[in-house]
PDB file of C-alpha atoms in Angstrom:
ATOM      1  CA  ASP N   1      52.154 182.819 188.601  1.00 35.00           C
ATOM      2  CA  ARG N   2      53.519 180.584 191.304  1.00 37.00           C
ATOM      3  CA  ASP N   3      56.610 178.421 190.916  1.00 38.00           C
ATOM      4  CA  VAL N   4      55.383 174.940 190.116  1.00 41.00           C
ATOM      5  CA  THR N   5      57.005 171.670 189.183  1.00 41.00           C
ATOM      6  CA  GLY N   6      54.953 171.245 186.032  1.00 42.00           C
ATOM      7  CA  VAL N   7      53.649 173.575 183.416  1.00 39.00           C
ATOM      8  CA  GLN N   8      50.720 175.660 184.536  1.00 40.00           C
ATOM      9  CA  THR N   9      47.846 175.484 182.098  1.00 41.00           C
ATOM     10  CA  CYS N  10      44.640 177.416 181.750  1.00 41.00           C
ATOM     11  CA  ALA N  11      41.994 176.217 184.158  1.00 43.00           C
ATOM     12  CA  LEU N  12      39.596 174.576 181.710  1.00 43.00           C
ATOM     13  CA  PRO N  13      37.033 172.091 182.926  1.00 45.00           C
ATOM     14  CA  ILE N  14      37.947 168.596 181.811  1.00 56.00           C
ATOM     15  CA  TYR N  15      36.002 165.406 181.569  1.00 67.00           C
ATOM     16  CA  PHE N  16      36.219 161.659 181.152  1.00 78.00           C
ATOM     17  CA  LYS N  17      33.836 158.743 181.477  1.00 82.00           C
ATOM     18  CA  LEU N  18      35.505 155.320 181.637  1.00 90.00           C
ATOM     19  CA  HIS N  19      35.070 152.001 183.474  1.00 87.00           C
ATOM     20  CA  GLY N  20      36.372 151.135 186.947  1.00 88.00           C
ATOM     21  CA  ALA N  21      37.095 147.840 188.691  1.00 81.00           C
ATOM     22  CA  ASN N  22      33.520 146.591 188.820  1.00 79.00           C
ATOM     23  CA  GLY N  23      32.756 147.743 185.273  1.00 80.00           C
ATOM     24  CA  ALA N  24      30.766 150.737 186.529  1.00 83.00           C
ATOM     25  CA  ASP N  25      31.159 154.078 184.794  1.00 87.00           C
ATOM     26  CA  VAL N  26      33.593 156.457 186.469  1.00 88.00           C
ATOM     27  CA  ARG N  27      33.499 160.141 185.612  1.00 85.00           C
ATOM     28  CA  LEU N  28      35.987 162.830 186.536  1.00 84.00           C
ATOM     29  CA  ASP N  29      33.225 164.895 188.148  1.00 83.00           C
ATOM     30  CA  GLN N  30      32.712 162.097 190.705  1.00 87.00           C
ATOM     31  CA  PHE N  31      35.994 163.278 192.253  1.00 90.00           C
ATOM     32  CA  GLN N  32      34.838 166.898 192.601  1.00 87.00           C
ATOM     33  CA  GLY N  33      36.263 168.244 195.834  1.00 91.00           C
ATOM     34  CA  LYS N  34      39.426 166.130 195.518  1.00 94.00           C
ATOM     35  CA  THR N  35      42.707 166.784 193.804  1.00 95.00           C
ATOM     36  CA  VAL N  36      43.132 164.152 191.089  1.00 95.00           C
ATOM     37  CA  LEU N  37      46.459 163.007 189.647  1.00 97.00           C
ATOM     38  CA  PHE N  38      46.002 160.882 186.543  1.00 95.00           C
ATOM     39  CA  LEU N  39      48.157 159.414 183.814  1.00 96.00           C
ATOM     40  CA  PHE N  40      47.790 157.287 180.711  1.00 96.00           C
ATOM     41  CA  GLY N  41      49.585 153.963 180.357  1.00 96.00           C
ATOM     42  CA  PHE N  42      49.170 150.196 180.221  1.00 96.00           C
ATOM     43  CA  THR N  43      49.890 147.321 182.583  1.00 96.00           C
ATOM     44  CA  HIS N  44      52.423 145.600 180.294  1.00 93.00           C
ATOM     45  CA  CYS N  45      54.598 148.729 180.217  1.00 92.00           C
ATOM     46  CA  ALA N  46      58.145 147.796 181.159  1.00 88.00           C
ATOM     47  CA  ASN N  47      59.531 151.081 182.440  1.00 90.00           C
ATOM     48  CA  ILE N  48      57.588 154.327 182.366  1.00 93.00           C
ATOM     49  CA  CYS N  49      54.288 153.243 183.928  1.00 95.00           C
ATOM     50  CA  PRO N  50      55.692 151.322 186.904  1.00 96.00           C
ATOM     51  CA  THR N  51      58.253 154.072 187.540  1.00 95.00           C
ATOM     52  CA  SER N  52      55.569 156.777 187.346  1.00 96.00           C
ATOM     53  CA  LEU N  53      53.253 154.876 189.685  1.00 97.00           C
ATOM     54  CA  THR N  54      56.112 154.193 192.103  1.00 96.00           C
ATOM     55  CA  ASN N  55      56.933 157.903 192.148  1.00 96.00           C
ATOM     56  CA  LEU N  56      53.268 158.812 192.636  1.00 97.00           C
ATOM     57  CA  THR N  57      53.120 156.331 195.517  1.00 98.00           C
ATOM     58  CA  GLU N  58      56.025 158.156 197.163  1.00 97.00           C
ATOM     59  CA  VAL N  59      54.289 161.501 196.626  1.00 97.00           C
ATOM     60  CA  TYR N  60      50.987 160.157 197.971  1.00 98.00           C
ATOM     61  CA  GLN N  61      52.625 158.578 201.034  1.00 98.00           C
ATOM     62  CA  ALA N  62      54.462 161.841 201.788  1.00 98.00           C
ATOM     63  CA  LEU N  63      51.102 163.569 202.285  1.00 98.00           C
ATOM     64  CA  THR N  64      49.455 163.553 205.692  1.00 97.00           C
ATOM     65  CA  PRO N  65      46.592 161.060 206.194  1.00 97.00           C
ATOM     66  CA  GLU N  66      44.125 163.966 206.081  1.00 97.00           C
ATOM     67  CA  GLU N  67      45.599 165.250 202.805  1.00 97.00           C
ATOM     68  CA  ARG N  68      45.471 161.742 201.287  1.00 97.00           C
ATOM     69  CA  LYS N  69      41.695 161.715 201.839  1.00 97.00           C
ATOM     70  CA  GLN N  70      41.546 164.720 199.496  1.00 97.00           C
ATOM     71  CA  VAL N  71      43.725 163.222 196.719  1.00 97.00           C
ATOM     72  CA  GLN N  72      42.923 160.503 194.176  1.00 97.00           C
ATOM     73  CA  VAL N  73      45.485 158.860 191.864  1.00 97.00           C
ATOM     74  CA  VAL N  74      43.989 157.442 188.656  1.00 96.00           C
ATOM     75  CA  PHE N  75      45.733 155.291 186.029  1.00 97.00           C
ATOM     76  CA  ILE N  76      43.949 155.280 182.639  1.00 95.00           C
ATOM     77  CA  SER N  77      44.830 152.356 180.398  1.00 95.00           C
ATOM     78  CA  VAL N  78      45.269 152.911 176.663  1.00 96.00           C
ATOM     79  CA  ASP N  79      45.312 149.114 176.130  1.00 95.00           C
ATOM     80  CA  PRO N  80      41.688 147.973 176.496  1.00 93.00           C
ATOM     81  CA  ASN N  81      42.427 144.637 174.785  1.00 92.00           C
ATOM     82  CA  ARG N  82      44.627 143.389 177.631  1.00 93.00           C
ATOM     83  CA  ASP N  83      43.766 145.699 180.515  1.00 94.00           C
ATOM     84  CA  THR N  84      40.405 144.636 181.880  1.00 92.00           C
ATOM     85  CA  PRO N  85      38.974 146.538 184.835  1.00 92.00           C
ATOM     86  CA  GLN N  86      40.007 143.629 187.112  1.00 92.00           C
ATOM     87  CA  THR N  87      43.558 143.519 185.697  1.00 93.00           C
ATOM     88  CA  LEU N  88      43.864 147.257 186.229  1.00 95.00           C
ATOM     89  CA  GLU N  89      42.599 147.052 189.793  1.00 94.00           C
ATOM     90  CA  GLN N  90      45.191 144.407 190.669  1.00 95.00           C
ATOM     91  CA  TYR N  91      47.936 146.406 188.969  1.00 97.00           C
ATOM     92  CA  VAL N  92      47.274 149.843 190.480  1.00 97.00           C
ATOM     93  CA  THR N  93      46.440 148.620 193.977  1.00 96.00           C
ATOM     94  CA  SER N  94      49.819 146.873 194.087  1.00 97.00           C
ATOM     95  CA  PHE N  95      51.263 150.407 194.262  1.00 98.00           C
ATOM     96  CA  ASP N  96      48.689 151.732 196.732  1.00 98.00           C
ATOM     97  CA  PRO N  97      45.279 150.319 197.705  1.00 97.00           C
ATOM     98  CA  SER N  98      43.603 153.689 197.103  1.00 97.00           C
ATOM     99  CA  PHE N  99      44.736 154.034 193.473  1.00 97.00           C
ATOM    100  CA  ILE N 100      42.105 153.530 190.776  1.00 95.00           C
ATOM    101  CA  GLY N 101      42.554 151.999 187.325  1.00 96.00           C
ATOM    102  CA  LEU N 102      40.225 152.923 184.469  1.00 95.00           C
ATOM    103  CA  THR N 103      39.661 151.656 180.956  1.00 93.00           C
ATOM    104  CA  GLY N 104      36.942 151.842 178.354  1.00 92.00           C
ATOM    105  CA  THR N 105      36.164 151.321 174.728  1.00 92.00           C
ATOM    106  CA  LYS N 106      38.773 152.422 172.223  1.00 93.00           C
ATOM    107  CA  PRO N 107      36.599 155.412 171.173  1.00 92.00           C
ATOM    108  CA  ALA N 108      36.174 156.500 174.821  1.00 91.00           C
ATOM    109  CA  ILE N 109      39.902 156.144 175.468  1.00 93.00           C
ATOM    110  CA  ASP N 110      40.753 157.987 172.236  1.00 92.00           C
ATOM    111  CA  GLN N 111      38.395 160.829 173.170  1.00 90.00           C
ATOM    112  CA  THR N 112      39.926 161.096 176.654  1.00 91.00           C
ATOM    113  CA  VAL N 113      43.532 160.999 175.402  1.00 92.00           C
ATOM    114  CA  LEU N 114      42.757 163.595 172.729  1.00 89.00           C
ATOM    115  CA  ALA N 115      40.983 165.870 175.230  1.00 88.00           C
ATOM    116  CA  TYR N 116      44.169 166.049 177.322  1.00 89.00           C
ATOM    117  CA  GLY N 117      46.626 166.400 174.455  1.00 90.00           C
ATOM    118  CA  GLY N 118      48.066 162.936 175.017  1.00 91.00           C
ATOM    119  CA  SER N 119      48.978 160.322 172.457  1.00 92.00           C
ATOM    120  CA  TYR N 120      49.502 156.607 172.072  1.00 93.00           C
ATOM    121  CA  GLU N 121      50.111 154.053 169.344  1.00 94.00           C
ATOM    122  CA  MET N 122      50.172 150.276 169.211  1.00 92.00           C
ATOM    123  CA  VAL N 123      53.485 148.818 168.019  1.00 92.00           C
ATOM    124  CA  ALA N 124      53.530 145.238 166.717  1.00 90.00           C
ATOM    125  CA  GLY N 125      55.999 142.826 168.295  1.00 88.00           C
ATOM    126  CA  PRO N 126      58.344 140.515 166.387  1.00 89.00           C
ATOM    127  CA  THR N 127      55.906 137.573 166.192  1.00 89.00           C
ATOM    128  CA  ASN N 128      52.956 139.590 164.828  1.00 80.00           C
ATOM    129  CA  GLN N 129      50.674 137.589 167.123  1.00 85.00           C
ATOM    130  CA  PRO N 130      47.540 139.441 168.292  1.00 83.00           C
ATOM    131  CA  ASN N 131      48.808 140.001 171.859  1.00 85.00           C
ATOM    132  CA  ASP N 132      52.443 140.574 170.886  1.00 87.00           C
ATOM    133  CA  TYR N 133      52.574 144.338 170.891  1.00 90.00           C
ATOM    134  CA  SER N 134      53.677 147.260 172.959  1.00 90.00           C
ATOM    135  CA  VAL N 135      52.201 150.715 173.301  1.00 93.00           C
ATOM    136  CA  ASN N 136      54.080 153.949 172.855  1.00 91.00           C
ATOM    137  CA  HIS N 137      52.304 156.605 174.909  1.00 93.00           C
ATOM    138  CA  SER N 138      52.741 160.110 176.241  1.00 92.00           C
ATOM    139  CA  ALA N 139      54.164 160.146 179.748  1.00 92.00           C
ATOM    140  CA  TYR N 140      52.477 163.076 181.471  1.00 95.00           C
ATOM    141  CA  THR N 141      50.717 163.220 184.801  1.00 96.00           C
ATOM    142  CA  TYR N 142      47.798 165.618 185.025  1.00 95.00           C
ATOM    143  CA  LEU N 143      46.827 167.383 188.249  1.00 95.00           C
ATOM    144  CA  VAL N 144      43.158 168.348 188.393  1.00 92.00           C
ATOM    145  CA  ASN N 145      42.156 170.721 191.173  1.00 92.00           C
ATOM    146  CA  PRO N 146      39.220 170.115 193.546  1.00 92.00           C
ATOM    147  CA  SER N 147      37.011 172.279 191.301  1.00 88.00           C
ATOM    148  CA  GLY N 148      37.581 169.821 188.445  1.00 86.00           C
ATOM    149  CA  LYS N 149      39.900 171.976 186.372  1.00 87.00           C
ATOM    150  CA  LEU N 150      43.281 171.032 184.954  1.00 89.00           C
ATOM    151  CA  GLU N 151      45.833 172.804 187.106  1.00 91.00           C
ATOM    152  CA  LEU N 152      49.252 171.326 186.290  1.00 93.00           C
ATOM    153  CA  LEU N 153      50.897 169.016 183.780  1.00 93.00           C
ATOM    154  CA  TYR N 154      53.995 167.107 184.862  1.00 95.00           C
ATOM    155  CA  GLY N 155      56.598 165.602 182.570  1.00 91.00           C
ATOM    156  CA  ASN N 156      57.627 162.107 183.648  1.00 87.00           C
ATOM    157  CA  GLU N 157      60.990 163.230 185.069  1.00 89.00           C
ATOM    158  CA  LYS N 158      59.247 165.675 187.434  1.00 92.00           C
ATOM    159  CA  LEU N 159      57.456 162.862 189.297  1.00 90.00           C
ATOM    160  CA  ALA N 160      60.701 161.980 191.079  1.00 92.00           C
ATOM    161  CA  GLU N 161      60.749 165.459 192.686  1.00 95.00           C
ATOM    162  CA  VAL N 162      58.628 164.288 195.607  1.00 95.00           C
ATOM    163  CA  PRO N 163      58.992 167.326 197.932  1.00 96.00           C
ATOM    164  CA  LYS N 164      58.135 169.724 195.090  1.00 95.00           C
ATOM    165  CA  MET N 165      55.105 167.696 194.001  1.00 96.00           C
ATOM    166  CA  VAL N 166      53.873 167.466 197.592  1.00 97.00           C
ATOM    167  CA  SER N 167      54.231 171.247 197.844  1.00 96.00           C
ATOM    168  CA  ASP N 168      52.265 171.702 194.610  1.00 96.00           C
ATOM    169  CA  ILE N 169      49.478 169.408 195.831  1.00 97.00           C
ATOM    170  CA  ARG N 170      49.278 171.211 199.161  1.00 96.00           C
ATOM    171  CA  THR N 171      49.069 174.550 197.379  1.00 95.00           C
ATOM    172  CA  VAL N 172      46.233 173.279 195.170  1.00 94.00           C
ATOM    173  CA  LEU N 173      44.407 171.740 198.144  1.00 93.00           C
ATOM    174  CA  HIS N 174      44.394 175.123 199.881  1.00 89.00           C
ATOM    175  CA  GLU N 175      43.326 177.246 196.898  1.00 83.00           C
ATOM    176  CA  PRO N 176      39.889 178.838 197.057  1.00 78.00           C
ATOM    177  CA  ARG N 177      37.307 176.714 195.238  1.00 72.00           C
ATOM    178  CA  SER N 178      35.447 178.166 192.292  1.00 61.00           C
TER     179      SER N 178
END
């Protein structure tokens, strides 16, 4: 095993099918041949999501232009009530124009979160109004290799280790494809 920033997992094929900016279906296998970094969150998140995306922006920008062409950052919303595809596009592209935001129906989101061992729950705000809530969610970033298999899982604190993450991505980019 190599020394990696995250926890190495077994290389199982993984899958999702959600909606992108124009409402079109986006599947993980559409990124075959690229390294994909994705995380779950929501646009109204006060701390974790913007910090994670800021850190991923630093990691992405530290790659060479050629390496960036082989990497895709994806933010998957667990708040389909407020996070429309257009809202997500505006949010994620404010960090980097190449980042993609995805959402879907609650069952599709639940299936995706469950498939990756994530979690989330809606927490009512003090007014109990329909849009007065927050979302507690797992704060992992998943690295999927160019063959479409889960390679690494990063805890939120590891995203700030930019040189180590860049090294991990470069290692994955240069692995033989299966």
